[in-house]
Amino acid sequence: MTISIFPLAGLPMLKPGADLAALLHDALRRADLEPVDGDVLVVCQKAISKVEGRLVDLRDVQPSPFAEQIAAATQGKDARVIEVILRESTRIVRMDNGNLIVETGPGWVCANAGVDESNSGDGNVVVLLPLDPDASAQRLADALHGTSGARVAVIVTDTFGRPWRQGLVDFALGVAGMPALLDLRGSQDLDGRVLKHTVQAQADALAAAAGLVMRKGAGIPAALIRGYEYTPGPGSGRELLREKQFDMFR
């Protein structure tokens, strides 16, 4: 299997209500990449969040006493940002020196509930994660099918840190048009042994691969992956969440 990854550049600064599917289709055409069945479109969550209006103006945020307390223990962290993080969290998993690892509503465990201050277009505005990344991915897949006729899988991504590993990696938050997991149990390895536990996170692997060409300061919010073999069908980013009874570290 050989895959190709094509960055999609040239999109304008995105604002709430923008037709992201149309803008992405235009970007594909400019890159001479008419979608075909089996392509995978990878889109960063910030693009999704901006057009869906998942933005908070910090000038409208009144920090709670708890947020003020956390901010006081840090070196200059904005209490208003901490307040937004707390509002987006269902549970604080770990807190130390002003660093917050939390669980969000959909179940993602990540730093700062995914609240992002970078590339928001306004120094007073922060960007939140999409409310339902799977639904966002499905809307894009449906819209691209309507304009191109191609059945394209869509993955919505964000960069997360990883326990015990340095560096950020793009992870899949929302998935449409393909399973997030590739279940290899029941197949055989090279020695003929039956695999009993191997379930690959193919959506995360594709997200990480696309992330190599979607660097944060490059203004590239999406990439097209061509050549990856997958079985089309329903998918969800929530498939990637480890069930609590099997989570030894939370």
PDB file of C-alpha atoms in Angstrom:
ATOM      1  CA  MET A   1       0.000   0.000   0.000  1.00  0.00           C
ATOM      2  CA  THR A   2       1.308   3.444  -0.940  1.00  0.00           C
ATOM      3  CA  ILE A   3      -0.398   6.587   0.305  1.00  0.00           C
ATOM      4  CA  SER A   4      -0.065  10.209  -0.770  1.00  0.00           C
ATOM      5  CA  ILE A   5      -0.839  13.216   1.425  1.00  0.00           C
ATOM      6  CA  PHE A   6      -1.759  16.526  -0.201  1.00  0.00           C
ATOM      7  CA  PRO A   7      -1.947  19.717   1.909  1.00  0.00           C
ATOM      8  CA  LEU A   8      -4.830  22.061   1.067  1.00  0.00           C
ATOM      9  CA  ALA A   9      -3.756  25.681   1.242  1.00  0.00           C
ATOM     10  CA  GLY A  10      -5.255  29.003   0.269  1.00  0.00           C
ATOM     11  CA  LEU A  11      -8.369  29.028   2.426  1.00  0.00           C
ATOM     12  CA  PRO A  12      -9.419  32.461   3.726  1.00  0.00           C
ATOM     13  CA  MET A  13      -9.592  33.316   7.414  1.00  0.00           C
ATOM     14  CA  LEU A  14     -12.605  31.344   8.561  1.00  0.00           C
ATOM     15  CA  LYS A  15     -15.527  33.009  10.294  1.00  0.00           C
ATOM     16  CA  PRO A  16     -18.741  31.685  11.860  1.00  0.00           C
ATOM     17  CA  GLY A  17     -21.230  30.569   9.234  1.00  0.00           C
ATOM     18  CA  ALA A  18     -18.671  30.125   6.434  1.00  0.00           C
ATOM     19  CA  ASP A  19     -19.345  27.263   3.997  1.00  0.00           C
ATOM     20  CA  LEU A  20     -16.327  25.139   4.891  1.00  0.00           C
ATOM     21  CA  ALA A  21     -17.276  22.299   2.542  1.00  0.00           C
ATOM     22  CA  ALA A  22     -17.392  24.670  -0.449  1.00  0.00           C
ATOM     23  CA  LEU A  23     -14.093  26.286   0.539  1.00  0.00           C
ATOM     24  CA  LEU A  24     -12.428  22.879   0.866  1.00  0.00           C
ATOM     25  CA  HIS A  25     -13.817  21.751  -2.478  1.00  0.00           C
ATOM     26  CA  ASP A  26     -12.414  24.909  -4.073  1.00  0.00           C
ATOM     27  CA  ALA A  27      -9.040  24.184  -2.449  1.00  0.00           C
ATOM     28  CA  LEU A  28      -9.126  20.641  -3.848  1.00  0.00           C
ATOM     29  CA  ARG A  29      -9.809  21.963  -7.336  1.00  0.00           C
ATOM     30  CA  ARG A  30      -6.983  24.497  -7.109  1.00  0.00           C
ATOM     31  CA  ALA A  31      -4.690  21.616  -6.181  1.00  0.00           C
ATOM     32  CA  ASP A  32      -6.064  19.612  -9.135  1.00  0.00           C
ATOM     33  CA  LEU A  33      -7.433  17.025  -6.712  1.00  0.00           C
ATOM     34  CA  GLU A  34     -10.980  16.154  -7.684  1.00  0.00           C
ATOM     35  CA  PRO A  35     -12.159  13.823  -4.891  1.00  0.00           C
ATOM     36  CA  VAL A  36     -12.538  10.133  -5.719  1.00  0.00           C
ATOM     37  CA  ASP A  37     -14.115   7.264  -3.812  1.00  0.00           C
ATOM     38  CA  GLY A  38     -11.847   6.093  -1.015  1.00  0.00           C
ATOM     39  CA  ASP A  39     -10.101   9.405  -0.384  1.00  0.00           C
ATOM     40  CA  VAL A  40      -9.759  10.565   3.222  1.00  0.00           C
ATOM     41  CA  LEU A  41     -10.134  14.262   3.984  1.00  0.00           C
ATOM     42  CA  VAL A  42      -8.456  15.340   7.218  1.00  0.00           C
ATOM     43  CA  VAL A  43      -9.558  18.688   8.680  1.00  0.00           C
ATOM     44  CA  CYS A  44      -8.214  20.391  11.808  1.00  0.00           C
ATOM     45  CA  GLN A  45     -10.802  21.047  14.486  1.00  0.00           C
ATOM     46  CA  LYS A  46     -10.003  24.765  14.600  1.00  0.00           C
ATOM     47  CA  ALA A  47     -11.427  25.179  11.093  1.00  0.00           C
ATOM     48  CA  ILE A  48     -14.568  23.328  12.180  1.00  0.00           C
ATOM     49  CA  SER A  49     -14.856  25.255  15.439  1.00  0.00           C
ATOM     50  CA  LYS A  50     -14.501  28.649  13.778  1.00  0.00           C
ATOM     51  CA  VAL A  51     -17.249  28.101  11.195  1.00  0.00           C
ATOM     52  CA  GLU A  52     -19.486  26.558  13.875  1.00  0.00           C
ATOM     53  CA  GLY A  53     -19.003  29.578  16.139  1.00  0.00           C
ATOM     54  CA  ARG A  54     -17.198  27.738  18.940  1.00  0.00           C
ATOM     55  CA  LEU A  55     -15.450  30.929  20.008  1.00  0.00           C
ATOM     56  CA  VAL A  56     -15.381  32.730  23.337  1.00  0.00           C
ATOM     57  CA  ASP A  57     -14.494  36.384  23.806  1.00  0.00           C
ATOM     58  CA  LEU A  58     -12.535  36.602  27.042  1.00  0.00           C
ATOM     59  CA  ARG A  59     -13.816  40.112  27.615  1.00  0.00           C
ATOM     60  CA  ASP A  60     -17.198  38.522  28.354  1.00  0.00           C
ATOM     61  CA  VAL A  61     -15.833  35.980  30.857  1.00  0.00           C
ATOM     62  CA  GLN A  62     -16.010  36.517  34.619  1.00  0.00           C
ATOM     63  CA  PRO A  63     -13.619  34.110  36.370  1.00  0.00           C
ATOM     64  CA  SER A  64     -14.929  32.100  39.307  1.00  0.00           C
ATOM     65  CA  PRO A  65     -13.063  32.128  42.636  1.00  0.00           C
ATOM     66  CA  PHE A  66     -11.724  28.644  41.810  1.00  0.00           C
ATOM     67  CA  ALA A  67     -10.353  29.868  38.473  1.00  0.00           C
ATOM     68  CA  GLU A  68      -8.758  32.827  40.248  1.00  0.00           C
ATOM     69  CA  GLN A  69      -7.200  30.457  42.767  1.00  0.00           C
ATOM     70  CA  ILE A  70      -5.673  28.292  40.027  1.00  0.00           C
ATOM     71  CA  ALA A  71      -4.416  31.358  38.165  1.00  0.00           C
ATOM     72  CA  ALA A  72      -2.778  32.688  41.330  1.00  0.00           C
ATOM     73  CA  ALA A  73      -0.735  29.481  41.568  1.00  0.00           C
ATOM     74  CA  THR A  74       0.640  29.901  38.042  1.00  0.00           C
ATOM     75  CA  GLN A  75       3.033  32.338  36.449  1.00  0.00           C
ATOM     76  CA  GLY A  76       0.664  34.732  34.766  1.00  0.00           C
ATOM     77  CA  LYS A  77      -1.974  32.376  33.399  1.00  0.00           C
ATOM     78  CA  ASP A  78      -5.169  34.238  32.542  1.00  0.00           C
ATOM     79  CA  ALA A  79      -7.933  33.391  35.024  1.00  0.00           C
ATOM     80  CA  ARG A  80     -10.495  33.944  32.280  1.00  0.00           C
ATOM     81  CA  VAL A  81      -8.921  31.213  30.162  1.00  0.00           C
ATOM     82  CA  ILE A  82      -8.924  28.885  33.152  1.00  0.00           C
ATOM     83  CA  GLU A  83     -12.591  29.663  33.691  1.00  0.00           C
ATOM     84  CA  VAL A  84     -13.371  28.692  30.080  1.00  0.00           C
ATOM     85  CA  ILE A  85     -11.397  25.454  30.535  1.00  0.00           C
ATOM     86  CA  LEU A  86     -13.371  24.605  33.671  1.00  0.00           C
ATOM     87  CA  ARG A  87     -16.668  25.261  31.879  1.00  0.00           C
ATOM     88  CA  GLU A  88     -15.645  22.846  29.103  1.00  0.00           C
ATOM     89  CA  SER A  89     -14.622  20.125  31.569  1.00  0.00           C
ATOM     90  CA  THR A  90     -16.622  17.385  33.227  1.00  0.00           C
ATOM     91  CA  ARG A  91     -13.783  16.260  35.459  1.00  0.00           C
ATOM     92  CA  ILE A  92     -10.278  17.361  36.420  1.00  0.00           C
ATOM     93  CA  VAL A  93      -8.052  14.326  35.922  1.00  0.00           C
ATOM     94  CA  ARG A  94      -4.807  15.953  37.067  1.00  0.00           C
ATOM     95  CA  MET A  95      -3.845  19.459  38.122  1.00  0.00           C
ATOM     96  CA  ASP A  96      -0.336  20.595  38.997  1.00  0.00           C
ATOM     97  CA  ASN A  97       1.397  23.978  38.805  1.00  0.00           C
ATOM     98  CA  GLY A  98      -1.480  25.451  36.877  1.00  0.00           C
ATOM     99  CA  ASN A  99      -1.484  22.661  34.285  1.00  0.00           C
ATOM    100  CA  LEU A 100      -4.907  21.125  33.801  1.00  0.00           C
ATOM    101  CA  ILE A 101      -5.525  17.654  32.364  1.00  0.00           C
ATOM    102  CA  VAL A 102      -9.283  17.285  32.163  1.00  0.00           C
ATOM    103  CA  GLU A 103     -12.042  15.169  30.710  1.00  0.00           C
ATOM    104  CA  THR A 104     -14.417  16.917  28.333  1.00  0.00           C
ATOM    105  CA  GLY A 105     -18.104  16.233  27.709  1.00  0.00           C
ATOM    106  CA  PRO A 106     -17.540  13.762  24.853  1.00  0.00           C
ATOM    107  CA  GLY A 107     -14.892  11.982  26.964  1.00  0.00           C
ATOM    108  CA  TRP A 108     -11.607  13.324  25.596  1.00  0.00           C
ATOM    109  CA  VAL A 109      -8.850  13.480  28.199  1.00  0.00           C
ATOM    110  CA  CYS A 110      -6.546  16.316  27.205  1.00  0.00           C
ATOM    111  CA  ALA A 111      -4.761  19.432  28.353  1.00  0.00           C
ATOM    112  CA  ASN A 112      -6.919  22.501  28.955  1.00  0.00           C
ATOM    113  CA  ALA A 113     -10.076  20.852  27.544  1.00  0.00           C
ATOM    114  CA  GLY A 114      -8.740  21.638  24.087  1.00  0.00           C
ATOM    115  CA  VAL A 115      -9.256  25.378  24.641  1.00  0.00           C
ATOM    116  CA  ASP A 116      -6.826  27.071  22.253  1.00  0.00           C
ATOM    117  CA  GLU A 117      -5.560  30.642  22.304  1.00  0.00           C
ATOM    118  CA  SER A 118      -3.466  30.401  19.120  1.00  0.00           C
ATOM    119  CA  ASN A 119      -4.594  31.341  15.604  1.00  0.00           C
ATOM    120  CA  SER A 120      -7.970  32.548  16.832  1.00  0.00           C
ATOM    121  CA  GLY A 121      -7.799  35.721  14.764  1.00  0.00           C
ATOM    122  CA  ASP A 122      -8.175  37.912  17.861  1.00  0.00           C
ATOM    123  CA  GLY A 123      -6.004  38.073  20.949  1.00  0.00           C
ATOM    124  CA  ASN A 124      -9.124  38.287  23.122  1.00  0.00           C
ATOM    125  CA  VAL A 125     -10.755  35.186  21.636  1.00  0.00           C
ATOM    126  CA  VAL A 126     -10.187  31.494  22.390  1.00  0.00           C
ATOM    127  CA  VAL A 127     -11.341  28.528  20.319  1.00  0.00           C
ATOM    128  CA  LEU A 128     -13.237  25.589  21.825  1.00  0.00           C
ATOM    129  CA  LEU A 129     -13.495  22.036  20.524  1.00  0.00           C
ATOM    130  CA  PRO A 130     -16.521  21.253  18.320  1.00  0.00           C
ATOM    131  CA  LEU A 131     -19.574  20.140  20.276  1.00  0.00           C
ATOM    132  CA  ASP A 132     -19.974  16.992  18.144  1.00  0.00           C
ATOM    133  CA  PRO A 133     -16.935  16.289  15.926  1.00  0.00           C
ATOM    134  CA  ASP A 134     -18.562  13.165  14.452  1.00  0.00           C
ATOM    135  CA  ALA A 135     -21.558  15.185  13.264  1.00  0.00           C
ATOM    136  CA  SER A 136     -19.209  17.847  11.888  1.00  0.00           C
ATOM    137  CA  ALA A 137     -17.284  15.188   9.966  1.00  0.00           C
ATOM    138  CA  GLN A 138     -20.496  13.668   8.609  1.00  0.00           C
ATOM    139  CA  ARG A 139     -21.781  17.030   7.405  1.00  0.00           C
ATOM    140  CA  LEU A 140     -18.556  17.594   5.480  1.00  0.00           C
ATOM    141  CA  ALA A 141     -18.658  14.086   4.009  1.00  0.00           C
ATOM    142  CA  ASP A 142     -22.265  14.567   2.891  1.00  0.00           C
ATOM    143  CA  ALA A 143     -21.557  17.994   1.403  1.00  0.00           C
ATOM    144  CA  LEU A 144     -18.514  16.788  -0.535  1.00  0.00           C
ATOM    145  CA  HIS A 145     -20.491  13.844  -1.866  1.00  0.00           C
ATOM    146  CA  GLY A 146     -23.138  16.277  -3.023  1.00  0.00           C
ATOM    147  CA  THR A 147     -20.666  18.468  -4.900  1.00  0.00           C
ATOM    148  CA  SER A 148     -18.250  15.837  -6.230  1.00  0.00           C
ATOM    149  CA  GLY A 149     -20.220  12.596  -6.211  1.00  0.00           C
ATOM    150  CA  ALA A 150     -17.324  10.891  -4.426  1.00  0.00           C
ATOM    151  CA  ARG A 151     -17.627   8.907  -1.208  1.00  0.00           C
ATOM    152  CA  VAL A 152     -14.920  10.471   0.937  1.00  0.00           C
ATOM    153  CA  ALA A 153     -14.176   9.652   4.573  1.00  0.00           C
ATOM    154  CA  VAL A 154     -13.610  12.662   6.827  1.00  0.00           C
ATOM    155  CA  ILE A 155     -11.487  12.900   9.973  1.00  0.00           C
ATOM    156  CA  VAL A 156     -11.579  15.929  12.288  1.00  0.00           C
ATOM    157  CA  THR A 157      -8.337  16.279  14.242  1.00  0.00           C
ATOM    158  CA  ASP A 158      -6.672  18.094  17.090  1.00  0.00           C
ATOM    159  CA  THR A 159      -3.161  17.980  18.543  1.00  0.00           C
ATOM    160  CA  PHE A 160      -2.824  16.223  21.893  1.00  0.00           C
ATOM    161  CA  GLY A 161       0.087  15.466  24.149  1.00  0.00           C
ATOM    162  CA  ARG A 162       0.747  11.834  25.077  1.00  0.00           C
ATOM    163  CA  PRO A 163       1.560  10.289  28.452  1.00  0.00           C
ATOM    164  CA  TRP A 164       5.247   9.387  28.789  1.00  0.00           C
ATOM    165  CA  ARG A 165       6.070  10.796  25.328  1.00  0.00           C
ATOM    166  CA  GLN A 166       7.410  14.198  24.315  1.00  0.00           C
ATOM    167  CA  GLY A 167       5.796  16.180  21.527  1.00  0.00           C
ATOM    168  CA  LEU A 168       2.296  16.749  20.208  1.00  0.00           C
ATOM    169  CA  VAL A 169       0.585  14.447  17.710  1.00  0.00           C
ATOM    170  CA  ASP A 170      -2.622  14.914  15.751  1.00  0.00           C
ATOM    171  CA  PHE A 171      -5.451  12.685  16.991  1.00  0.00           C
ATOM    172  CA  ALA A 172      -8.863  11.950  15.481  1.00  0.00           C
ATOM    173  CA  LEU A 173     -11.779  13.612  17.281  1.00  0.00           C
ATOM    174  CA  GLY A 174     -14.508  13.067  14.691  1.00  0.00           C
ATOM    175  CA  VAL A 175     -14.803  10.361  12.037  1.00  0.00           C
ATOM    176  CA  ALA A 176     -17.280   9.778   9.214  1.00  0.00           C
ATOM    177  CA  GLY A 177     -17.299   7.320   6.331  1.00  0.00           C
ATOM    178  CA  MET A 178     -14.897   4.771   7.819  1.00  0.00           C
ATOM    179  CA  PRO A 179     -14.380   2.886  11.085  1.00  0.00           C
ATOM    180  CA  ALA A 180     -12.011   4.625  13.471  1.00  0.00           C
ATOM    181  CA  LEU A 181     -10.550   1.242  14.436  1.00  0.00           C
ATOM    182  CA  LEU A 182      -9.117  -1.530  12.268  1.00  0.00           C
ATOM    183  CA  ASP A 183      -9.819  -4.838  13.995  1.00  0.00           C
ATOM    184  CA  LEU A 184      -7.195  -7.431  13.032  1.00  0.00           C
ATOM    185  CA  ARG A 185      -8.211 -10.003  15.622  1.00  0.00           C
ATOM    186  CA  GLY A 186      -8.681 -13.398  14.043  1.00  0.00           C
ATOM    187  CA  SER A 187      -6.140 -12.777  11.280  1.00  0.00           C
ATOM    188  CA  GLN A 188      -2.680 -14.368  11.323  1.00  0.00           C
ATOM    189  CA  ASP A 189       0.819 -12.985  11.741  1.00  0.00           C
ATOM    190  CA  LEU A 190       3.777 -14.063   9.589  1.00  0.00           C
ATOM    191  CA  ASP A 191       4.276 -17.137  11.769  1.00  0.00           C
ATOM    192  CA  GLY A 192       0.672 -18.257  11.393  1.00  0.00           C
ATOM    193  CA  ARG A 193      -0.284 -17.261  14.937  1.00  0.00           C
ATOM    194  CA  VAL A 194      -3.832 -15.979  15.323  1.00  0.00           C
ATOM    195  CA  LEU A 195      -3.936 -12.359  16.475  1.00  0.00           C
ATOM    196  CA  LYS A 196      -6.021 -11.991  19.634  1.00  0.00           C
ATOM    197  CA  HIS A 197      -5.583  -8.387  20.719  1.00  0.00           C
ATOM    198  CA  THR A 198      -4.498  -6.306  17.717  1.00  0.00           C
ATOM    199  CA  VAL A 199      -6.915  -3.447  17.044  1.00  0.00           C
ATOM    200  CA  GLN A 200      -5.249  -0.564  15.230  1.00  0.00           C
ATOM    201  CA  ALA A 201      -6.338   3.053  15.652  1.00  0.00           C
ATOM    202  CA  GLN A 202      -6.352   3.762  11.922  1.00  0.00           C
ATOM    203  CA  ALA A 203      -8.113   7.126  12.248  1.00  0.00           C
ATOM    204  CA  ASP A 204      -5.464   8.337  14.696  1.00  0.00           C
ATOM    205  CA  ALA A 205      -2.693   7.060  12.407  1.00  0.00           C
ATOM    206  CA  LEU A 206      -4.167   8.937   9.439  1.00  0.00           C
ATOM    207  CA  ALA A 207      -4.620  12.060  11.567  1.00  0.00           C
ATOM    208  CA  ALA A 208      -0.972  11.927  12.658  1.00  0.00           C
ATOM    209  CA  ALA A 209       0.209  11.401   9.081  1.00  0.00           C
ATOM    210  CA  ALA A 210      -1.805  14.368   7.807  1.00  0.00           C
ATOM    211  CA  GLY A 211      -0.544  16.470  10.702  1.00  0.00           C
ATOM    212  CA  LEU A 212       2.949  16.372   9.199  1.00  0.00           C
ATOM    213  CA  VAL A 213       1.781  18.670   6.382  1.00  0.00           C
ATOM    214  CA  MET A 214      -0.704  20.713   8.468  1.00  0.00           C
ATOM    215  CA  ARG A 215       1.775  22.629  10.590  1.00  0.00           C
ATOM    216  CA  LYS A 216       0.285  25.196  12.915  1.00  0.00           C
ATOM    217  CA  GLY A 217       1.879  28.303  11.460  1.00  0.00           C
ATOM    218  CA  ALA A 218       1.478  27.265   7.818  1.00  0.00           C
ATOM    219  CA  GLY A 219      -2.192  28.160   7.408  1.00  0.00           C
ATOM    220  CA  ILE A 220      -3.049  24.682   6.119  1.00  0.00           C
ATOM    221  CA  PRO A 221      -6.285  23.507   7.800  1.00  0.00           C
ATOM    222  CA  ALA A 222      -6.808  20.306   5.809  1.00  0.00           C
ATOM    223  CA  ALA A 223      -5.125  17.569   3.818  1.00  0.00           C
ATOM    224  CA  LEU A 224      -6.275  14.861   1.447  1.00  0.00           C
ATOM    225  CA  ILE A 225      -4.969  11.320   1.873  1.00  0.00           C
ATOM    226  CA  ARG A 226      -5.158   9.084  -1.188  1.00  0.00           C
ATOM    227  CA  GLY A 227      -4.283   5.422  -1.478  1.00  0.00           C
ATOM    228  CA  TYR A 228      -5.092   4.216   2.038  1.00  0.00           C
ATOM    229  CA  GLU A 229      -7.179   1.048   1.857  1.00  0.00           C
ATOM    230  CA  TYR A 230     -10.127   0.947   4.226  1.00  0.00           C
ATOM    231  CA  THR A 231     -13.624  -0.477   4.342  1.00  0.00           C
ATOM    232  CA  PRO A 232     -16.173   2.350   3.945  1.00  0.00           C
ATOM    233  CA  GLY A 233     -18.875   2.467   6.591  1.00  0.00           C
ATOM    234  CA  PRO A 234     -20.073   4.270   9.687  1.00  0.00           C
ATOM    235  CA  GLY A 235     -17.446   5.581  12.052  1.00  0.00           C
ATOM    236  CA  SER A 236     -17.059   7.628  15.196  1.00  0.00           C
ATOM    237  CA  GLY A 237     -14.182   9.221  17.025  1.00  0.00           C
ATOM    238  CA  ARG A 238     -15.648   7.895  20.240  1.00  0.00           C
ATOM    239  CA  GLU A 239     -14.605   4.395  19.189  1.00  0.00           C
ATOM    240  CA  LEU A 240     -11.090   5.511  20.146  1.00  0.00           C
ATOM    241  CA  LEU A 241     -11.952   6.225  23.779  1.00  0.00           C
ATOM    242  CA  ARG A 242     -10.763   3.463  26.075  1.00  0.00           C
ATOM    243  CA  GLU A 243     -13.548   2.161  28.280  1.00  0.00           C
ATOM    244  CA  LYS A 244     -13.042   3.131  31.903  1.00  0.00           C
ATOM    245  CA  GLN A 245     -12.967  -0.452  33.166  1.00  0.00           C
ATOM    246  CA  PHE A 246      -9.925  -1.061  30.950  1.00  0.00           C
ATOM    247  CA  ASP A 247      -8.186   2.223  31.731  1.00  0.00           C
ATOM    248  CA  MET A 248      -5.440   1.590  34.282  1.00  0.00           C
ATOM    249  CA  PHE A 249      -4.217   5.183  34.449  1.00  0.00           C
ATOM    250  CA  ARG A 250      -7.249   7.406  34.844  1.00  0.00           C
TER     251      ARG A 250
END
